[in-house]
Amino acid sequence: MSCKLRFQSAADTHPGNVRAINEDAYYSGEENNIWAIADGMGGHYAGDVASRLIIESLAKLPLARSLDEGIEQIVTSLKEVNRRLQEDITIKPGNHVIGSTVVVAFLFESECACLWAGDSRLYVYRGDKVYQVSHDHSVVQEMVDNGIISAEEAITHPQSNVITRAVGTETDLKVDVNVFDLEPGDRLLLCSDGLYGELPASEIKAALDHETPEVCVTALIEQTIAGRAKDNVTVSVIDVYEEMSIEDEF
C-alpha cells in the first residue's frame, strides 16, 4: 500500500466596494500544480494588464518533472513578464510604470515552493495554527523588521500599501523562494492584500475552519465585502490530502 498527496482547490476574486476595476488575477492550475495570485498596482497605469500577463504566462507552463525544474520555470516566466513590461516603458515614450505583485504555490509530490514579489501572501493552516510563509516586500514590513512599528500598527499605517518590489517595476527582478514540506491535512491560503488588510487574523483563521475550499473562499470573500473592502480581494484555498492505493505484490 502506498500514499500520494493530492490537492483540491477553489478560488475567487471580487473588486471590493470602492474600485470600479478589478486589477487582481488568479490561476488555479491543477494541470501543472501551480496556483497563483497577482495584484496589479492600483496607483499605477494598467495594473490589470500586468496581473493578467503574469497569470497568462504561468498558465502556459508545463508540468515540471522535479521541484527544482518547476521553480526554475516559474522564475523564468516571471522574469520574462518583467522584461516585457520594462521594455514597454523603454520603447514607448510617455508610458507609465506597469507593475503587479505575485505569489505562487508550486506543489510537487510532498513539497511546496512558495515564490513571490510584493505583498500578496501564502499562509499554511496546519493543526490549529496559521503560518505566514511569504514575507512582504513593503515599506511597513521593513519598519516591522527594524522594530520601528508593530505588526498590528503596520495594518493601519499610512504607507501600508507601498510595496518595495513587484513584477514590472524592477530592472532585474528578484523572486524570493521558500520551500517547505507538506503534510496531509494542510490547508494553503493565497491572497492579495485586500484580504488581510481588511480582515483580522482571527476572522481569517475562523473562515479557514470551514469544511471545503469552496466554502472557505466564499466565507472569506463575503466577510471582506461586508466591511469597507476598499481594495480588490482575491483568495485561493488548497487542501492537501492523502490518497491511499493498493499495489499488487508478486
mmCIF file of C-alpha atoms in Angstrom:
data_model
loop_
_atom_site.group_PDB
_atom_site.id
_atom_site.type_symbol
_atom_site.label_atom_id
_atom_site.label_comp_id
_atom_site.label_asym_id
_atom_site.label_seq_id
_atom_site.Cartn_x
_atom_site.Cartn_y
_atom_site.Cartn_z
ATOM 1 C CA MET A 1 0.000 0.000 0.000
ATOM 2 C CA SER A 2 1.366 3.440 -0.940
ATOM 3 C CA CYS A 3 0.282 7.002 -0.232
ATOM 4 C CA LYS A 4 0.225 10.017 -2.507
ATOM 5 C CA LEU A 5 -0.581 13.603 -1.661
ATOM 6 C CA ARG A 6 -3.443 15.047 -3.687
ATOM 7 C CA PHE A 7 -4.737 18.601 -3.938
ATOM 8 C CA GLN A 8 -8.207 20.121 -4.119
ATOM 9 C CA SER A 9 -8.750 23.853 -4.514
ATOM 10 C CA ALA A 10 -11.113 26.755 -5.020
ATOM 11 C CA ALA A 11 -10.548 30.437 -5.753
ATOM 12 C CA ASP A 12 -12.457 33.650 -6.373
ATOM 13 C CA THR A 13 -11.964 37.380 -6.744
ATOM 14 C CA HIS A 14 -14.077 40.494 -6.108
ATOM 15 C CA PRO A 15 -13.459 44.162 -6.980
ATOM 16 C CA GLY A 16 -14.497 45.267 -3.491
ATOM 17 C CA ASN A 17 -16.808 48.113 -2.578
ATOM 18 C CA VAL A 18 -14.800 51.082 -3.865
ATOM 19 C CA ARG A 19 -12.813 50.337 -7.009
ATOM 20 C CA ALA A 20 -14.521 50.072 -10.371
ATOM 21 C CA ILE A 21 -11.791 47.899 -11.905
ATOM 22 C CA ASN A 22 -10.536 44.614 -10.519
ATOM 23 C CA GLU A 23 -6.764 44.596 -11.023
ATOM 24 C CA ASP A 24 -6.323 41.234 -9.282
ATOM 25 C CA ALA A 25 -5.983 37.989 -11.223
ATOM 26 C CA TYR A 26 -5.559 34.369 -10.192
ATOM 27 C CA TYR A 27 -4.692 30.953 -11.563
ATOM 28 C CA SER A 28 -5.590 27.510 -10.238
ATOM 29 C CA GLY A 29 -3.590 25.075 -12.324
ATOM 30 C CA GLU A 30 -4.280 21.540 -11.299
ATOM 31 C CA GLU A 31 -2.722 20.520 -14.638
ATOM 32 C CA ASN A 32 0.719 21.913 -13.725
ATOM 33 C CA ASN A 33 0.308 22.109 -9.924
ATOM 34 C CA ILE A 34 0.723 25.891 -9.925
ATOM 35 C CA TRP A 35 -1.558 28.243 -8.012
ATOM 36 C CA ALA A 36 -1.008 31.989 -8.165
ATOM 37 C CA ILE A 37 -2.426 35.397 -7.332
ATOM 38 C CA ALA A 38 -1.277 38.652 -8.926
ATOM 39 C CA ASP A 39 -2.351 42.062 -7.639
ATOM 40 C CA GLY A 40 -1.941 44.856 -10.185
ATOM 41 C CA MET A 41 -0.597 48.018 -8.614
ATOM 42 C CA GLY A 42 -3.610 50.269 -8.148
ATOM 43 C CA GLY A 43 -1.676 53.519 -8.141
ATOM 44 C CA HIS A 44 -0.085 52.724 -11.486
ATOM 45 C CA TYR A 45 -1.239 52.648 -15.086
ATOM 46 C CA ALA A 46 -2.880 49.431 -16.298
ATOM 47 C CA GLY A 47 -2.259 47.299 -13.225
ATOM 48 C CA ASP A 48 -4.793 44.828 -14.570
ATOM 49 C CA VAL A 49 -2.632 44.344 -17.672
ATOM 50 C CA ALA A 50 0.391 43.409 -15.557
ATOM 51 C CA SER A 51 -1.502 40.949 -13.365
ATOM 52 C CA ARG A 52 -3.151 39.335 -16.385
ATOM 53 C CA LEU A 53 0.187 38.902 -18.183
ATOM 54 C CA ILE A 54 1.640 37.153 -15.135
ATOM 55 C CA ILE A 55 -1.257 34.732 -14.853
ATOM 56 C CA GLU A 56 -1.346 34.001 -18.591
ATOM 57 C CA SER A 57 2.379 33.269 -18.570
ATOM 58 C CA LEU A 58 2.156 30.885 -15.597
ATOM 59 C CA ALA A 59 -0.827 29.100 -17.145
ATOM 60 C CA LYS A 60 1.289 28.134 -20.165
ATOM 61 C CA LEU A 61 3.927 26.306 -18.127
ATOM 62 C CA PRO A 62 4.079 22.506 -18.483
ATOM 63 C CA LEU A 63 4.005 20.146 -15.524
ATOM 64 C CA ALA A 64 7.541 20.084 -14.141
ATOM 65 C CA ARG A 65 9.436 16.837 -13.611
ATOM 66 C CA SER A 66 11.036 17.999 -10.365
ATOM 67 C CA LEU A 67 10.702 20.696 -7.728
ATOM 68 C CA ASP A 68 13.826 22.495 -8.937
ATOM 69 C CA GLU A 69 12.653 22.418 -12.552
ATOM 70 C CA GLY A 70 9.288 23.876 -11.549
ATOM 71 C CA ILE A 71 10.903 26.681 -9.569
ATOM 72 C CA GLU A 72 13.193 27.485 -12.493
ATOM 73 C CA GLN A 73 10.269 27.562 -14.934
ATOM 74 C CA ILE A 74 8.252 29.894 -12.713
ATOM 75 C CA VAL A 75 11.143 32.292 -12.066
ATOM 76 C CA THR A 76 11.956 32.389 -15.784
ATOM 77 C CA SER A 77 8.300 33.070 -16.589
ATOM 78 C CA LEU A 78 8.085 35.962 -14.112
ATOM 79 C CA LYS A 79 11.366 37.448 -15.294
ATOM 80 C CA GLU A 80 10.144 37.325 -18.891
ATOM 81 C CA VAL A 81 6.945 39.193 -17.976
ATOM 82 C CA ASN A 82 9.073 41.701 -16.068
ATOM 83 C CA ARG A 83 11.259 42.183 -19.159
ATOM 84 C CA ARG A 84 8.233 42.728 -21.387
ATOM 85 C CA LEU A 85 6.763 45.321 -19.039
ATOM 86 C CA GLN A 86 10.116 47.085 -18.712
ATOM 87 C CA GLU A 87 10.501 47.038 -22.489
ATOM 88 C CA ASP A 88 7.109 48.699 -22.950
ATOM 89 C CA ILE A 89 8.260 51.578 -20.743
ATOM 90 C CA THR A 90 11.528 51.942 -22.674
ATOM 91 C CA ILE A 91 10.301 51.753 -26.270
ATOM 92 C CA LYS A 92 7.041 53.665 -25.871
ATOM 93 C CA PRO A 93 7.705 57.260 -24.751
ATOM 94 C CA GLY A 94 5.290 58.534 -22.123
ATOM 95 C CA ASN A 95 4.383 55.077 -20.839
ATOM 96 C CA HIS A 96 3.790 54.716 -17.130
ATOM 97 C CA VAL A 97 5.244 52.034 -14.893
ATOM 98 C CA ILE A 98 3.106 48.900 -15.084
ATOM 99 C CA GLY A 99 3.501 46.554 -12.146
ATOM 100 C CA SER A 100 1.942 43.749 -10.155
ATOM 101 C CA THR A 101 2.675 41.697 -7.080
ATOM 102 C CA VAL A 102 2.669 37.933 -7.379
ATOM 103 C CA VAL A 103 2.572 34.958 -5.046
ATOM 104 C CA VAL A 104 2.859 31.404 -6.362
ATOM 105 C CA ALA A 105 2.455 27.993 -4.767
ATOM 106 C CA PHE A 106 4.050 25.181 -6.771
ATOM 107 C CA LEU A 107 3.182 21.785 -5.310
ATOM 108 C CA PHE A 108 5.361 18.816 -6.202
ATOM 109 C CA GLU A 109 4.902 15.453 -4.506
ATOM 110 C CA SER A 110 5.253 16.229 -0.774
ATOM 111 C CA GLU A 111 6.782 19.708 -1.066
ATOM 112 C CA CYS A 112 5.569 23.233 -1.752
ATOM 113 C CA ALA A 113 7.643 26.021 -3.242
ATOM 114 C CA CYS A 114 6.357 29.496 -2.422
ATOM 115 C CA LEU A 115 7.600 32.190 -4.807
ATOM 116 C CA TRP A 116 6.720 35.855 -4.501
ATOM 117 C CA ALA A 117 7.428 39.509 -5.212
ATOM 118 C CA GLY A 118 5.417 42.148 -3.366
ATOM 119 C CA ASP A 119 2.880 41.797 -0.572
ATOM 120 C CA SER A 120 0.485 39.113 -1.784
ATOM 121 C CA ARG A 121 0.761 36.236 0.678
ATOM 122 C CA LEU A 122 0.802 32.488 1.195
ATOM 123 C CA TYR A 123 -0.364 31.034 4.508
ATOM 124 C CA VAL A 124 -0.444 27.447 5.747
ATOM 125 C CA TYR A 125 -3.190 26.350 8.141
ATOM 126 C CA ARG A 126 -1.803 23.317 9.952
ATOM 127 C CA GLY A 127 -3.220 21.809 13.112
ATOM 128 C CA ASP A 128 -4.768 24.765 14.868
ATOM 129 C CA LYS A 129 -2.279 27.404 13.717
ATOM 130 C CA VAL A 130 -1.945 29.663 10.697
ATOM 131 C CA TYR A 131 1.608 30.287 9.492
ATOM 132 C CA GLN A 132 2.650 33.003 7.043
ATOM 133 C CA VAL A 133 5.112 31.523 4.539
ATOM 134 C CA SER A 134 5.859 34.582 2.398
ATOM 135 C CA HIS A 135 7.458 37.755 3.758
ATOM 136 C CA ASP A 136 6.094 41.040 2.399
ATOM 137 C CA HIS A 137 8.226 43.285 0.225
ATOM 138 C CA SER A 138 6.773 46.506 1.595
ATOM 139 C CA VAL A 139 7.744 49.675 3.434
ATOM 140 C CA VAL A 140 5.770 48.736 6.540
ATOM 141 C CA GLN A 141 7.273 45.222 6.644
ATOM 142 C CA GLU A 142 10.745 46.773 6.653
ATOM 143 C CA MET A 143 9.626 49.010 9.517
ATOM 144 C CA VAL A 144 8.336 45.977 11.429
ATOM 145 C CA ASP A 145 11.577 44.081 10.752
ATOM 146 C CA ASN A 146 13.575 47.025 12.099
ATOM 147 C CA GLY A 147 11.429 47.329 15.231
ATOM 148 C CA ILE A 148 10.038 50.744 14.294
ATOM 149 C CA ILE A 149 6.381 49.683 14.365
ATOM 150 C CA SER A 150 4.468 46.562 15.389
ATOM 151 C CA ALA A 151 2.740 44.160 13.003
ATOM 152 C CA GLU A 152 -0.599 45.489 14.271
ATOM 153 C CA GLU A 153 0.431 49.102 13.601
ATOM 154 C CA ALA A 154 1.534 48.162 10.090
ATOM 155 C CA ILE A 155 -2.044 47.347 9.079
ATOM 156 C CA THR A 156 -3.288 50.912 9.601
ATOM 157 C CA HIS A 157 -0.041 52.731 8.775
ATOM 158 C CA PRO A 158 -0.340 55.458 6.060
ATOM 159 C CA GLN A 159 2.260 53.620 3.958
ATOM 160 C CA SER A 160 0.685 50.190 4.334
ATOM 161 C CA ASN A 161 0.043 49.973 0.586
ATOM 162 C CA VAL A 162 3.565 50.929 -0.530
ATOM 163 C CA ILE A 163 5.463 47.911 -1.833
ATOM 164 C CA THR A 164 9.199 47.696 -2.451
ATOM 165 C CA ARG A 165 9.223 45.007 -5.122
ATOM 166 C CA ALA A 166 6.907 43.977 -7.949
ATOM 167 C CA VAL A 167 6.918 42.408 -11.384
ATOM 168 C CA GLY A 168 7.336 45.196 -13.942
ATOM 169 C CA THR A 169 8.952 47.762 -11.658
ATOM 170 C CA GLU A 170 12.399 46.141 -11.458
ATOM 171 C CA THR A 171 15.228 46.316 -13.980
ATOM 172 C CA ASP A 172 16.386 42.925 -12.688
ATOM 173 C CA LEU A 173 13.533 41.190 -10.864
ATOM 174 C CA LYS A 174 14.407 39.147 -7.777
ATOM 175 C CA VAL A 175 11.899 36.448 -6.860
ATOM 176 C CA ASP A 176 12.046 35.102 -3.305
ATOM 177 C CA VAL A 177 11.585 31.355 -2.796
ATOM 178 C CA ASN A 178 10.630 29.423 0.336
ATOM 179 C CA VAL A 179 10.337 25.619 0.154
ATOM 180 C CA PHE A 180 8.622 23.578 2.851
ATOM 181 C CA ASP A 181 7.291 20.060 3.392
ATOM 182 C CA LEU A 182 3.588 19.394 3.001
ATOM 183 C CA GLU A 183 1.570 17.291 5.417
ATOM 184 C CA PRO A 184 -1.802 15.596 4.885
ATOM 185 C CA GLY A 185 -4.472 17.913 6.255
ATOM 186 C CA ASP A 186 -2.627 21.117 5.367
ATOM 187 C CA ARG A 187 -4.790 23.927 4.024
ATOM 188 C CA LEU A 188 -2.993 26.597 1.983
ATOM 189 C CA LEU A 189 -4.285 30.134 1.508
ATOM 190 C CA LEU A 190 -3.039 32.510 -1.173
ATOM 191 C CA CYS A 191 -4.426 36.041 -1.029
ATOM 192 C CA SER A 192 -3.990 39.628 -2.118
ATOM 193 C CA ASP A 193 -3.645 42.373 0.487
ATOM 194 C CA GLY A 194 -7.318 43.148 0.024
ATOM 195 C CA LEU A 195 -7.995 40.204 2.353
ATOM 196 C CA TYR A 196 -5.579 40.584 5.253
ATOM 197 C CA GLY A 197 -5.776 44.380 5.049
ATOM 198 C CA GLU A 198 -9.486 44.161 5.861
ATOM 199 C CA LEU A 199 -9.982 41.034 7.977
ATOM 200 C CA PRO A 200 -8.193 40.444 11.296
ATOM 201 C CA ALA A 201 -6.170 37.254 11.637
ATOM 202 C CA SER A 202 -8.793 35.715 13.926
ATOM 203 C CA GLU A 203 -11.518 36.043 11.266
ATOM 204 C CA ILE A 204 -9.279 34.608 8.545
ATOM 205 C CA LYS A 205 -8.489 31.631 10.760
ATOM 206 C CA ALA A 206 -12.172 31.096 11.576
ATOM 207 C CA ALA A 207 -13.094 31.144 7.879
ATOM 208 C CA LEU A 208 -10.423 28.532 7.160
ATOM 209 C CA ASP A 209 -12.170 26.169 9.579
ATOM 210 C CA HIS A 210 -14.980 25.534 7.084
ATOM 211 C CA GLU A 211 -15.316 22.083 5.573
ATOM 212 C CA THR A 212 -14.266 22.608 1.949
ATOM 213 C CA PRO A 213 -12.068 25.044 -0.007
ATOM 214 C CA GLU A 214 -15.174 26.345 -1.810
ATOM 215 C CA VAL A 215 -16.921 27.255 1.446
ATOM 216 C CA CYS A 216 -13.731 28.822 2.824
ATOM 217 C CA VAL A 217 -13.334 31.010 -0.254
ATOM 218 C CA THR A 218 -16.973 32.121 -0.151
ATOM 219 C CA ALA A 219 -16.731 32.973 3.549
ATOM 220 C CA LEU A 220 -13.512 34.966 3.132
ATOM 221 C CA ILE A 221 -14.858 36.996 0.201
ATOM 222 C CA GLU A 222 -18.244 37.642 1.817
ATOM 223 C CA GLN A 223 -16.728 38.705 5.130
ATOM 224 C CA THR A 224 -14.376 41.085 3.339
ATOM 225 C CA ILE A 225 -17.017 42.825 1.239
ATOM 226 C CA ALA A 226 -19.300 43.071 4.272
ATOM 227 C CA GLY A 227 -16.764 45.598 5.580
ATOM 228 C CA ARG A 228 -15.125 48.541 3.843
ATOM 229 C CA ALA A 229 -13.450 46.458 1.123
ATOM 230 C CA LYS A 230 -11.712 49.496 -0.318
ATOM 231 C CA ASP A 231 -9.405 47.259 -2.360
ATOM 232 C CA ASN A 232 -9.855 44.298 -4.696
ATOM 233 C CA VAL A 233 -9.790 40.970 -2.863
ATOM 234 C CA THR A 234 -8.686 37.588 -4.202
ATOM 235 C CA VAL A 235 -8.300 34.294 -2.361
ATOM 236 C CA SER A 236 -7.298 30.757 -3.290
ATOM 237 C CA VAL A 237 -7.584 27.819 -0.884
ATOM 238 C CA ILE A 238 -5.857 24.480 -1.480
ATOM 239 C CA ASP A 239 -6.425 21.334 0.558
ATOM 240 C CA VAL A 240 -3.697 18.714 0.835
ATOM 241 C CA TYR A 241 -4.916 15.183 1.424
ATOM 242 C CA GLU A 242 -3.582 11.658 1.288
ATOM 243 C CA GLU A 243 -4.753 9.159 -1.301
ATOM 244 C CA MET A 244 -4.207 5.509 -0.486
ATOM 245 C CA SER A 245 -3.554 2.998 -3.252
ATOM 246 C CA ILE A 246 -3.131 -0.757 -3.022
ATOM 247 C CA GLU A 247 -0.321 -2.154 -5.134
ATOM 248 C CA ASP A 248 -0.109 -5.779 -6.147
ATOM 249 C CA GLU A 249 2.815 -7.707 -4.728
ATOM 250 C CA PHE A 250 4.379 -10.638 -6.543
#
